[in-house]
PDB file of N, CA and C in Angstrom:
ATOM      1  N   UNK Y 238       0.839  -1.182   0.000  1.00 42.00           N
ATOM      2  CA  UNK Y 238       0.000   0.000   0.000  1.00 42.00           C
ATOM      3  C   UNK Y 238       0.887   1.248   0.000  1.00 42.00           C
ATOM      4  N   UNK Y 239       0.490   2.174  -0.864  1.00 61.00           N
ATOM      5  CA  UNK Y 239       1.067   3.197  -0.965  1.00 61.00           C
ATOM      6  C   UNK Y 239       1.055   4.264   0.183  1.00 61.00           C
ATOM      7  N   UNK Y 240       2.055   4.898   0.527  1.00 79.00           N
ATOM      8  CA  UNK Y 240       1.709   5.705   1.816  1.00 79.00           C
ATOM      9  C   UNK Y 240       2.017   7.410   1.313  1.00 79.00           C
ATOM     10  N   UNK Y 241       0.978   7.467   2.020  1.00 85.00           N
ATOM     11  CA  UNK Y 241       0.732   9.648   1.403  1.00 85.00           C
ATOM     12  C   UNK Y 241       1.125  10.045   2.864  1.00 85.00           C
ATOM     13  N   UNK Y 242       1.460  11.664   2.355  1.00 92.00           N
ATOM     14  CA  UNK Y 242       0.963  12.566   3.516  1.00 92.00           C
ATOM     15  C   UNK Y 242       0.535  13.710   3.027  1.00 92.00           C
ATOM     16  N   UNK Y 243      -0.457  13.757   3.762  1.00 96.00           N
ATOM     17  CA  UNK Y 243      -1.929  14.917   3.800  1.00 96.00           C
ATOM     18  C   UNK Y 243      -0.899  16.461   4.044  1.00 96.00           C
ATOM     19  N   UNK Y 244      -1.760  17.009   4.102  1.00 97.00           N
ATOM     20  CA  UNK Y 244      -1.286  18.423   4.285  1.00 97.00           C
ATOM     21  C   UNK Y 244      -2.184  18.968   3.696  1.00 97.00           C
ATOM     22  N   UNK Y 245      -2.809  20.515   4.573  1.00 97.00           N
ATOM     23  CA  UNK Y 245      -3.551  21.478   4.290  1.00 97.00           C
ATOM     24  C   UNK Y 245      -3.171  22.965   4.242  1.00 97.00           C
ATOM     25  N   UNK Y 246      -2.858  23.448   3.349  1.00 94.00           N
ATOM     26  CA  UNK Y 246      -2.439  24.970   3.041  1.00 94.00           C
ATOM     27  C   UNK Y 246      -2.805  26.189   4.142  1.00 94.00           C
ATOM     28  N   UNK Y 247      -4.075  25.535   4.600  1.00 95.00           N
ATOM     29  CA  UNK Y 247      -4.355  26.285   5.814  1.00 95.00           C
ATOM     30  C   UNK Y 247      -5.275  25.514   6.592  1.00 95.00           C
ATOM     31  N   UNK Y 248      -5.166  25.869   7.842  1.00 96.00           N
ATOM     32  CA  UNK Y 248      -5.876  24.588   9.003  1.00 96.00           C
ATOM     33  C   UNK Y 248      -7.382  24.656   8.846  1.00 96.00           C
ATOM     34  N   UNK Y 249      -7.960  25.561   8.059  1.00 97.00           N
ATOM     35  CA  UNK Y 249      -9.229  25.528   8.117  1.00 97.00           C
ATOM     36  C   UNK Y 249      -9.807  25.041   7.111  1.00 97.00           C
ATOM     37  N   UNK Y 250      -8.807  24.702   6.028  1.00 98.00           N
ATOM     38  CA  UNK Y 250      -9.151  24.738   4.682  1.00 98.00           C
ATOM     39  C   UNK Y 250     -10.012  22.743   4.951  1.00 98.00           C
ATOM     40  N   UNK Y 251     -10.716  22.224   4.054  1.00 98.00           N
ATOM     41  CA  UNK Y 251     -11.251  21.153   3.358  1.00 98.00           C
ATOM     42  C   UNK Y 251     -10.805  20.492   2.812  1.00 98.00           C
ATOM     43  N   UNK Y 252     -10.095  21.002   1.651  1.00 98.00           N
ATOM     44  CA  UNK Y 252      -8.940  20.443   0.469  1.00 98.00           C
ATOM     45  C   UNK Y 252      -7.449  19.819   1.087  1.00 98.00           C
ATOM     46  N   UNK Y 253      -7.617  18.671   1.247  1.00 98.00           N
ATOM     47  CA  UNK Y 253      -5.749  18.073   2.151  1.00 98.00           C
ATOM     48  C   UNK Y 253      -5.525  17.528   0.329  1.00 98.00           C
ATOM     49  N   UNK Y 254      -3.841  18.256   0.182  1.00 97.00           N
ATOM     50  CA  UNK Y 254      -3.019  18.282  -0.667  1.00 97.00           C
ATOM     51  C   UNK Y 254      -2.377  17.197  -0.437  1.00 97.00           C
ATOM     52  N   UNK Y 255      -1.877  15.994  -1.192  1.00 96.00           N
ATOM     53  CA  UNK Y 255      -1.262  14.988  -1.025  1.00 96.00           C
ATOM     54  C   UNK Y 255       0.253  14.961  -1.744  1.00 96.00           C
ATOM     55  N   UNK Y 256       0.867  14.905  -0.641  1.00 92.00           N
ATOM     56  CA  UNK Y 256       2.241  14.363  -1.251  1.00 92.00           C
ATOM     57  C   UNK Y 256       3.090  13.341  -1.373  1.00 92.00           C
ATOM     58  N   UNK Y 257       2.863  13.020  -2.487  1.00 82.00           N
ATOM     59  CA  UNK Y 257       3.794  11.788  -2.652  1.00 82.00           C
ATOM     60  C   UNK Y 257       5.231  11.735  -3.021  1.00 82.00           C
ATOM     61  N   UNK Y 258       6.158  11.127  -2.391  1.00 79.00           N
ATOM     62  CA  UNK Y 258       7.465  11.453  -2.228  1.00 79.00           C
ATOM     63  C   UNK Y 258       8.401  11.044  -3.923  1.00 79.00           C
ATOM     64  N   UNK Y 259       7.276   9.621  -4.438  1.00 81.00           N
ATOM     65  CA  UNK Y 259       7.905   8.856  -5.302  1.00 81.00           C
ATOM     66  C   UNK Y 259       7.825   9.844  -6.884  1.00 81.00           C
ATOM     67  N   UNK Y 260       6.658  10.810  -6.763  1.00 82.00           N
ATOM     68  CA  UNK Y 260       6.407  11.365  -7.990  1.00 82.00           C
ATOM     69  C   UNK Y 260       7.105  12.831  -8.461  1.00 82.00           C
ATOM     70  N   UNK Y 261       7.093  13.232  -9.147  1.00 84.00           N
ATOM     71  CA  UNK Y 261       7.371  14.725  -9.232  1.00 84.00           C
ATOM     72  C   UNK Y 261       6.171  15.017 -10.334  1.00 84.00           C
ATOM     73  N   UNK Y 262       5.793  16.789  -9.787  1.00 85.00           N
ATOM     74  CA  UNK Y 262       5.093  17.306 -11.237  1.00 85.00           C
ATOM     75  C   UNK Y 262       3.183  16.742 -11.165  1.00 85.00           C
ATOM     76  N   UNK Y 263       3.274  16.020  -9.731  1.00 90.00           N
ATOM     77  CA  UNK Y 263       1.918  15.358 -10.227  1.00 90.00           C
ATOM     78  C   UNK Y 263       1.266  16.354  -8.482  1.00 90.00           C
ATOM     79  N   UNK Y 264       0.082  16.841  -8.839  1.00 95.00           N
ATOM     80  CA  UNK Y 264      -1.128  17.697  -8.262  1.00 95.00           C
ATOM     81  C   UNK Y 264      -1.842  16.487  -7.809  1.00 95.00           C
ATOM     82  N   UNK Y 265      -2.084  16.049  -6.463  1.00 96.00           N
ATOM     83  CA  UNK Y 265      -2.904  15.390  -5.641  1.00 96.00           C
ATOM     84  C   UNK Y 265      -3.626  15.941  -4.857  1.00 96.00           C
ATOM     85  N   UNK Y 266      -4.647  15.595  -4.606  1.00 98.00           N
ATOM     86  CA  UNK Y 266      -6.212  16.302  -3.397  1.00 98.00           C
ATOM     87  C   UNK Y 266      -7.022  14.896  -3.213  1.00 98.00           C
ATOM     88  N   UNK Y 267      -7.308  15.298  -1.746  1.00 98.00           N
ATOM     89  CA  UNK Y 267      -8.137  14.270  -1.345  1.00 98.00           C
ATOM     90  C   UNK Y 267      -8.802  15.216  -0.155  1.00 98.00           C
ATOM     91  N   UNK Y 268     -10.341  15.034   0.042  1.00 98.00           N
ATOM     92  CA  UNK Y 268     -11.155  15.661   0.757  1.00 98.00           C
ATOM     93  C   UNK Y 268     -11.714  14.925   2.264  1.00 98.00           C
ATOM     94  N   UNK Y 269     -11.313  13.504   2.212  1.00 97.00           N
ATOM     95  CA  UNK Y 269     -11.160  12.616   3.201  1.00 97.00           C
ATOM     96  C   UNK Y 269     -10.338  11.546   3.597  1.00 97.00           C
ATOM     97  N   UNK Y 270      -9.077  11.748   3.099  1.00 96.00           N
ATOM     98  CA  UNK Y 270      -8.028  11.212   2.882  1.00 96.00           C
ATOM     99  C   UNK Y 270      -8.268   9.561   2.283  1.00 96.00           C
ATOM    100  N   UNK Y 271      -9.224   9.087   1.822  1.00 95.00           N
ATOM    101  CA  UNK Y 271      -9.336   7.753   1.135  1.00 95.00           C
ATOM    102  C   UNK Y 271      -9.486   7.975  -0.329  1.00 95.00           C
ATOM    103  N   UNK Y 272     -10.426   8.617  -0.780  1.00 97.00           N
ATOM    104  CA  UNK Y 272     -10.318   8.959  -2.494  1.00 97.00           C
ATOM    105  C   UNK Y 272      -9.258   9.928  -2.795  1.00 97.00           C
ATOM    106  N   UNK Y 273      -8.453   9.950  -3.724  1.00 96.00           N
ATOM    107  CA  UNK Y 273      -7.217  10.649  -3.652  1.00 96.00           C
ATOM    108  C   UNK Y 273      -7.653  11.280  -5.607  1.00 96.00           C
ATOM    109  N   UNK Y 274      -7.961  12.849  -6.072  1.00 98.00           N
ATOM    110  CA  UNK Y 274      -8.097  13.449  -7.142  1.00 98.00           C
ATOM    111  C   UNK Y 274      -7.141  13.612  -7.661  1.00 98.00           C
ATOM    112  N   UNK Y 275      -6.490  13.178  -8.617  1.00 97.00           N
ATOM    113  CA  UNK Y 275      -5.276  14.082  -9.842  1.00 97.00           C
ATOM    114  C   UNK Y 275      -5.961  14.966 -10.232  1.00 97.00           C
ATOM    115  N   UNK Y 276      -5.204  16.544  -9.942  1.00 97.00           N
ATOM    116  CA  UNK Y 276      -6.044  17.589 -10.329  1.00 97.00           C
ATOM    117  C   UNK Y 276      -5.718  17.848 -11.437  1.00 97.00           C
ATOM    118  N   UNK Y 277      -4.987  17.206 -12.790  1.00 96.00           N
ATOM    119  CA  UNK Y 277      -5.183  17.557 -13.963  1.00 96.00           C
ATOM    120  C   UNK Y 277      -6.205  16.958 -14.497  1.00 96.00           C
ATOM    121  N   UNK Y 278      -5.730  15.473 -13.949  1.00 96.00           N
ATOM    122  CA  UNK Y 278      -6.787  14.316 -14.656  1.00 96.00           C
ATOM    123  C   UNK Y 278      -8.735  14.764 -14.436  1.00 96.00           C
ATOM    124  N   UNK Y 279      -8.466  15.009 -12.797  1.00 97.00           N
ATOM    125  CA  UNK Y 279     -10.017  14.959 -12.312  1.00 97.00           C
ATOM    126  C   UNK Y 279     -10.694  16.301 -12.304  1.00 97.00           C
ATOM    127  N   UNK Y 280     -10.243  17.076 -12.206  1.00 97.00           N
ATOM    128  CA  UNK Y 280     -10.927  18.588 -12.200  1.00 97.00           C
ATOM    129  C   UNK Y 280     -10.997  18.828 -13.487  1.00 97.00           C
ATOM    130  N   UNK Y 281     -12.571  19.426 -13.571  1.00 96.00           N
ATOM    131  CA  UNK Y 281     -13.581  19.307 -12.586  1.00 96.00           C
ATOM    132  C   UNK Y 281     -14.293  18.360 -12.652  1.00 96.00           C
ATOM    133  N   UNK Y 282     -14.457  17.609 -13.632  1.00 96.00           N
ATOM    134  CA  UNK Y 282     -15.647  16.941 -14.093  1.00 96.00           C
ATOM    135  C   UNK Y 282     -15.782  15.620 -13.225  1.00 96.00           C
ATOM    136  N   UNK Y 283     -14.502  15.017 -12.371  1.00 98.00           N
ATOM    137  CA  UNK Y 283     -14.576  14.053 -11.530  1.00 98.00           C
ATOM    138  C   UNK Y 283     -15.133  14.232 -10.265  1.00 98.00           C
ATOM    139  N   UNK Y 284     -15.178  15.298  -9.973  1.00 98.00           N
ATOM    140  CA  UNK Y 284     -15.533  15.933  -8.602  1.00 98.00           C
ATOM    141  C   UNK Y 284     -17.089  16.557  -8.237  1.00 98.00           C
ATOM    142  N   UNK Y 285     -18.080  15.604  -6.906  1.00 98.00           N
ATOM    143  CA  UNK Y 285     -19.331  16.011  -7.266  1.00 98.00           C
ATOM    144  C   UNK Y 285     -19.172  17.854  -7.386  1.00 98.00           C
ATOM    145  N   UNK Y 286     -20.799  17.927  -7.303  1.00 98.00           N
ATOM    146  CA  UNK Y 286     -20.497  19.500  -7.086  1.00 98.00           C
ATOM    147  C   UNK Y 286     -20.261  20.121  -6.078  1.00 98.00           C
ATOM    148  N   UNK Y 287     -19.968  19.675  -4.796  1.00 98.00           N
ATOM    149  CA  UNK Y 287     -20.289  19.856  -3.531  1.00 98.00           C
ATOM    150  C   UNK Y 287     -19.007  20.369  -3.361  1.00 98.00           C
ATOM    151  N   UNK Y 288     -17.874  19.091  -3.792  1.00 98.00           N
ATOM    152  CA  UNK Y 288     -16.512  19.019  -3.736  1.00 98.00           C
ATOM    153  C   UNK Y 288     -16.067  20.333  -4.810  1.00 98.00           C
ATOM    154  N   UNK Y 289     -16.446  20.409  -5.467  1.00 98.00           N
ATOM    155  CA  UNK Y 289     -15.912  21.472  -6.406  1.00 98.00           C
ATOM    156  C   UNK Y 289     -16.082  22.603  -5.880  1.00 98.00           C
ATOM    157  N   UNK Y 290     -17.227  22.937  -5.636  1.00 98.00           N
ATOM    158  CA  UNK Y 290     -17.613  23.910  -4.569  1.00 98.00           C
ATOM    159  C   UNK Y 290     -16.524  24.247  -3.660  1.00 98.00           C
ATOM    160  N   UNK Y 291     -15.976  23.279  -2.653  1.00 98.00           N
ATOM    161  CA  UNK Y 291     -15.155  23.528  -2.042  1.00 98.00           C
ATOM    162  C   UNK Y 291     -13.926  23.737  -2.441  1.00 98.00           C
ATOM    163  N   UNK Y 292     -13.596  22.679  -3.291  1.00 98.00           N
ATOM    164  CA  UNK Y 292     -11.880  23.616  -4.172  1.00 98.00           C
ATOM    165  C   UNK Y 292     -12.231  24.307  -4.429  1.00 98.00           C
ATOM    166  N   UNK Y 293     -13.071  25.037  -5.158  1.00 98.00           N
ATOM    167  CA  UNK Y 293     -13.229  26.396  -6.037  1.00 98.00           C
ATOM    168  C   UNK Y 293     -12.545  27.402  -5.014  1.00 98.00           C
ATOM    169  N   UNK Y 294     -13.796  27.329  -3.991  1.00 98.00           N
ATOM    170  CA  UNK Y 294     -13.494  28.032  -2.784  1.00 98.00           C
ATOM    171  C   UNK Y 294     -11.562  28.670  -2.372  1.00 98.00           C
ATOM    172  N   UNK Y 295     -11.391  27.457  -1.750  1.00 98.00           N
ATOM    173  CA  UNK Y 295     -10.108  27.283  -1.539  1.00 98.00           C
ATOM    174  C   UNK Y 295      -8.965  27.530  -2.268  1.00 98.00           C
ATOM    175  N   UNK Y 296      -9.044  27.295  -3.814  1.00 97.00           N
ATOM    176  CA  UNK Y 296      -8.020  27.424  -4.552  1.00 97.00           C
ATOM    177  C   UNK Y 296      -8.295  28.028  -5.939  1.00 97.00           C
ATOM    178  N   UNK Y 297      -8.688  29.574  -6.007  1.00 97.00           N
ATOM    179  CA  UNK Y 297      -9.106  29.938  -6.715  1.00 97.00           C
ATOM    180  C   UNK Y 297      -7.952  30.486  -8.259  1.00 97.00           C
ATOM    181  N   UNK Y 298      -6.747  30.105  -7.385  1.00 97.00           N
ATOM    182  CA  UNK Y 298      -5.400  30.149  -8.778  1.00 97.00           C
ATOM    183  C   UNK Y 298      -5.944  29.137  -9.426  1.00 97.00           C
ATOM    184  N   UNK Y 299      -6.404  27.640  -8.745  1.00 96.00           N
ATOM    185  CA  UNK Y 299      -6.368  26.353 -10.025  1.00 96.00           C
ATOM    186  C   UNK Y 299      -7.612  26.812 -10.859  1.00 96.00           C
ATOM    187  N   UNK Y 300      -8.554  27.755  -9.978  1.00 96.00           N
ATOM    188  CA  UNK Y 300     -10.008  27.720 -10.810  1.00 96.00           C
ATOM    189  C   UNK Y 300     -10.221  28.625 -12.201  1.00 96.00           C
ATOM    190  N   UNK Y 301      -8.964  29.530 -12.104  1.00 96.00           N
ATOM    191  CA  UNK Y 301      -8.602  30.649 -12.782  1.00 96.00           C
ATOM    192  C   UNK Y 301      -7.423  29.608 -14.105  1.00 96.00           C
ATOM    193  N   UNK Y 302      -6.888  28.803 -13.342  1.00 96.00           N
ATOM    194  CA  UNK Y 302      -5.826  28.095 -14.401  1.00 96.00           C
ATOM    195  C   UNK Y 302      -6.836  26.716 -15.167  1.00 96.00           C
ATOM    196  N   UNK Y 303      -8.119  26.641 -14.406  1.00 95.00           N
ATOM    197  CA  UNK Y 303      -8.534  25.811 -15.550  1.00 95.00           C
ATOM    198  C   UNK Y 303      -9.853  26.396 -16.099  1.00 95.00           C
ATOM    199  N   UNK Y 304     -10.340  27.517 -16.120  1.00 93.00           N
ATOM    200  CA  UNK Y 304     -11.216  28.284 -16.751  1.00 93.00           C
ATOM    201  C   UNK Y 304     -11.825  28.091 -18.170  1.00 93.00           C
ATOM    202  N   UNK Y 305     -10.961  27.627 -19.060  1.00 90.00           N
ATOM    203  CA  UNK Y 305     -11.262  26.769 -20.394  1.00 90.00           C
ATOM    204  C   UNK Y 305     -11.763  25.778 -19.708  1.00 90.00           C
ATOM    205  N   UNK Y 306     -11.857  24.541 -18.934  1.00 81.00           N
ATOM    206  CA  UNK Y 306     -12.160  23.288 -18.353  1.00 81.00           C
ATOM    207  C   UNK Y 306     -14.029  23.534 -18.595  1.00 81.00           C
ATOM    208  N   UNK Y 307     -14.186  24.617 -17.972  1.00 70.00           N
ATOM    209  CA  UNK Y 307     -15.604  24.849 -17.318  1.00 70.00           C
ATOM    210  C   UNK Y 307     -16.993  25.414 -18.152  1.00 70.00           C
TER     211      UNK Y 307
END
């Protein structure tokens, strides 16, 4: 089993950023640390709306960098 570590940009935030030690270059999110999002692969269209809602929120550089996506 692969082992992550979580991390949140800010303690209040929703969105835990995953880092994986083995990769480079690759954008991970997970909102309960068991489903784990590639934010190229999965945003937005993988993410209910609830969840999007909340990245949006939170990380409004990615929402601005994928603006064509939407």
């Amino acid at each position: 089993m692969e082992k992550y570590n979580f991390y949140k940009d800010n303690p209040t935030d929703k969105v835990f950023w995953v880092d994986n030690p083995d990769t480079k270059g690759e954008f991970l999110f997970s909102f309960d640390k068991k489903k784990i999002y590639n934010l190229f692969a999965d945003y937005p269209h993988n993410l209910s709306k609830k969840e999007k809602q909340i990245f949006d929120k939170e990380n409004p550089y990615w929402v601005e960098f994928f603006k064509d996506r939407i």
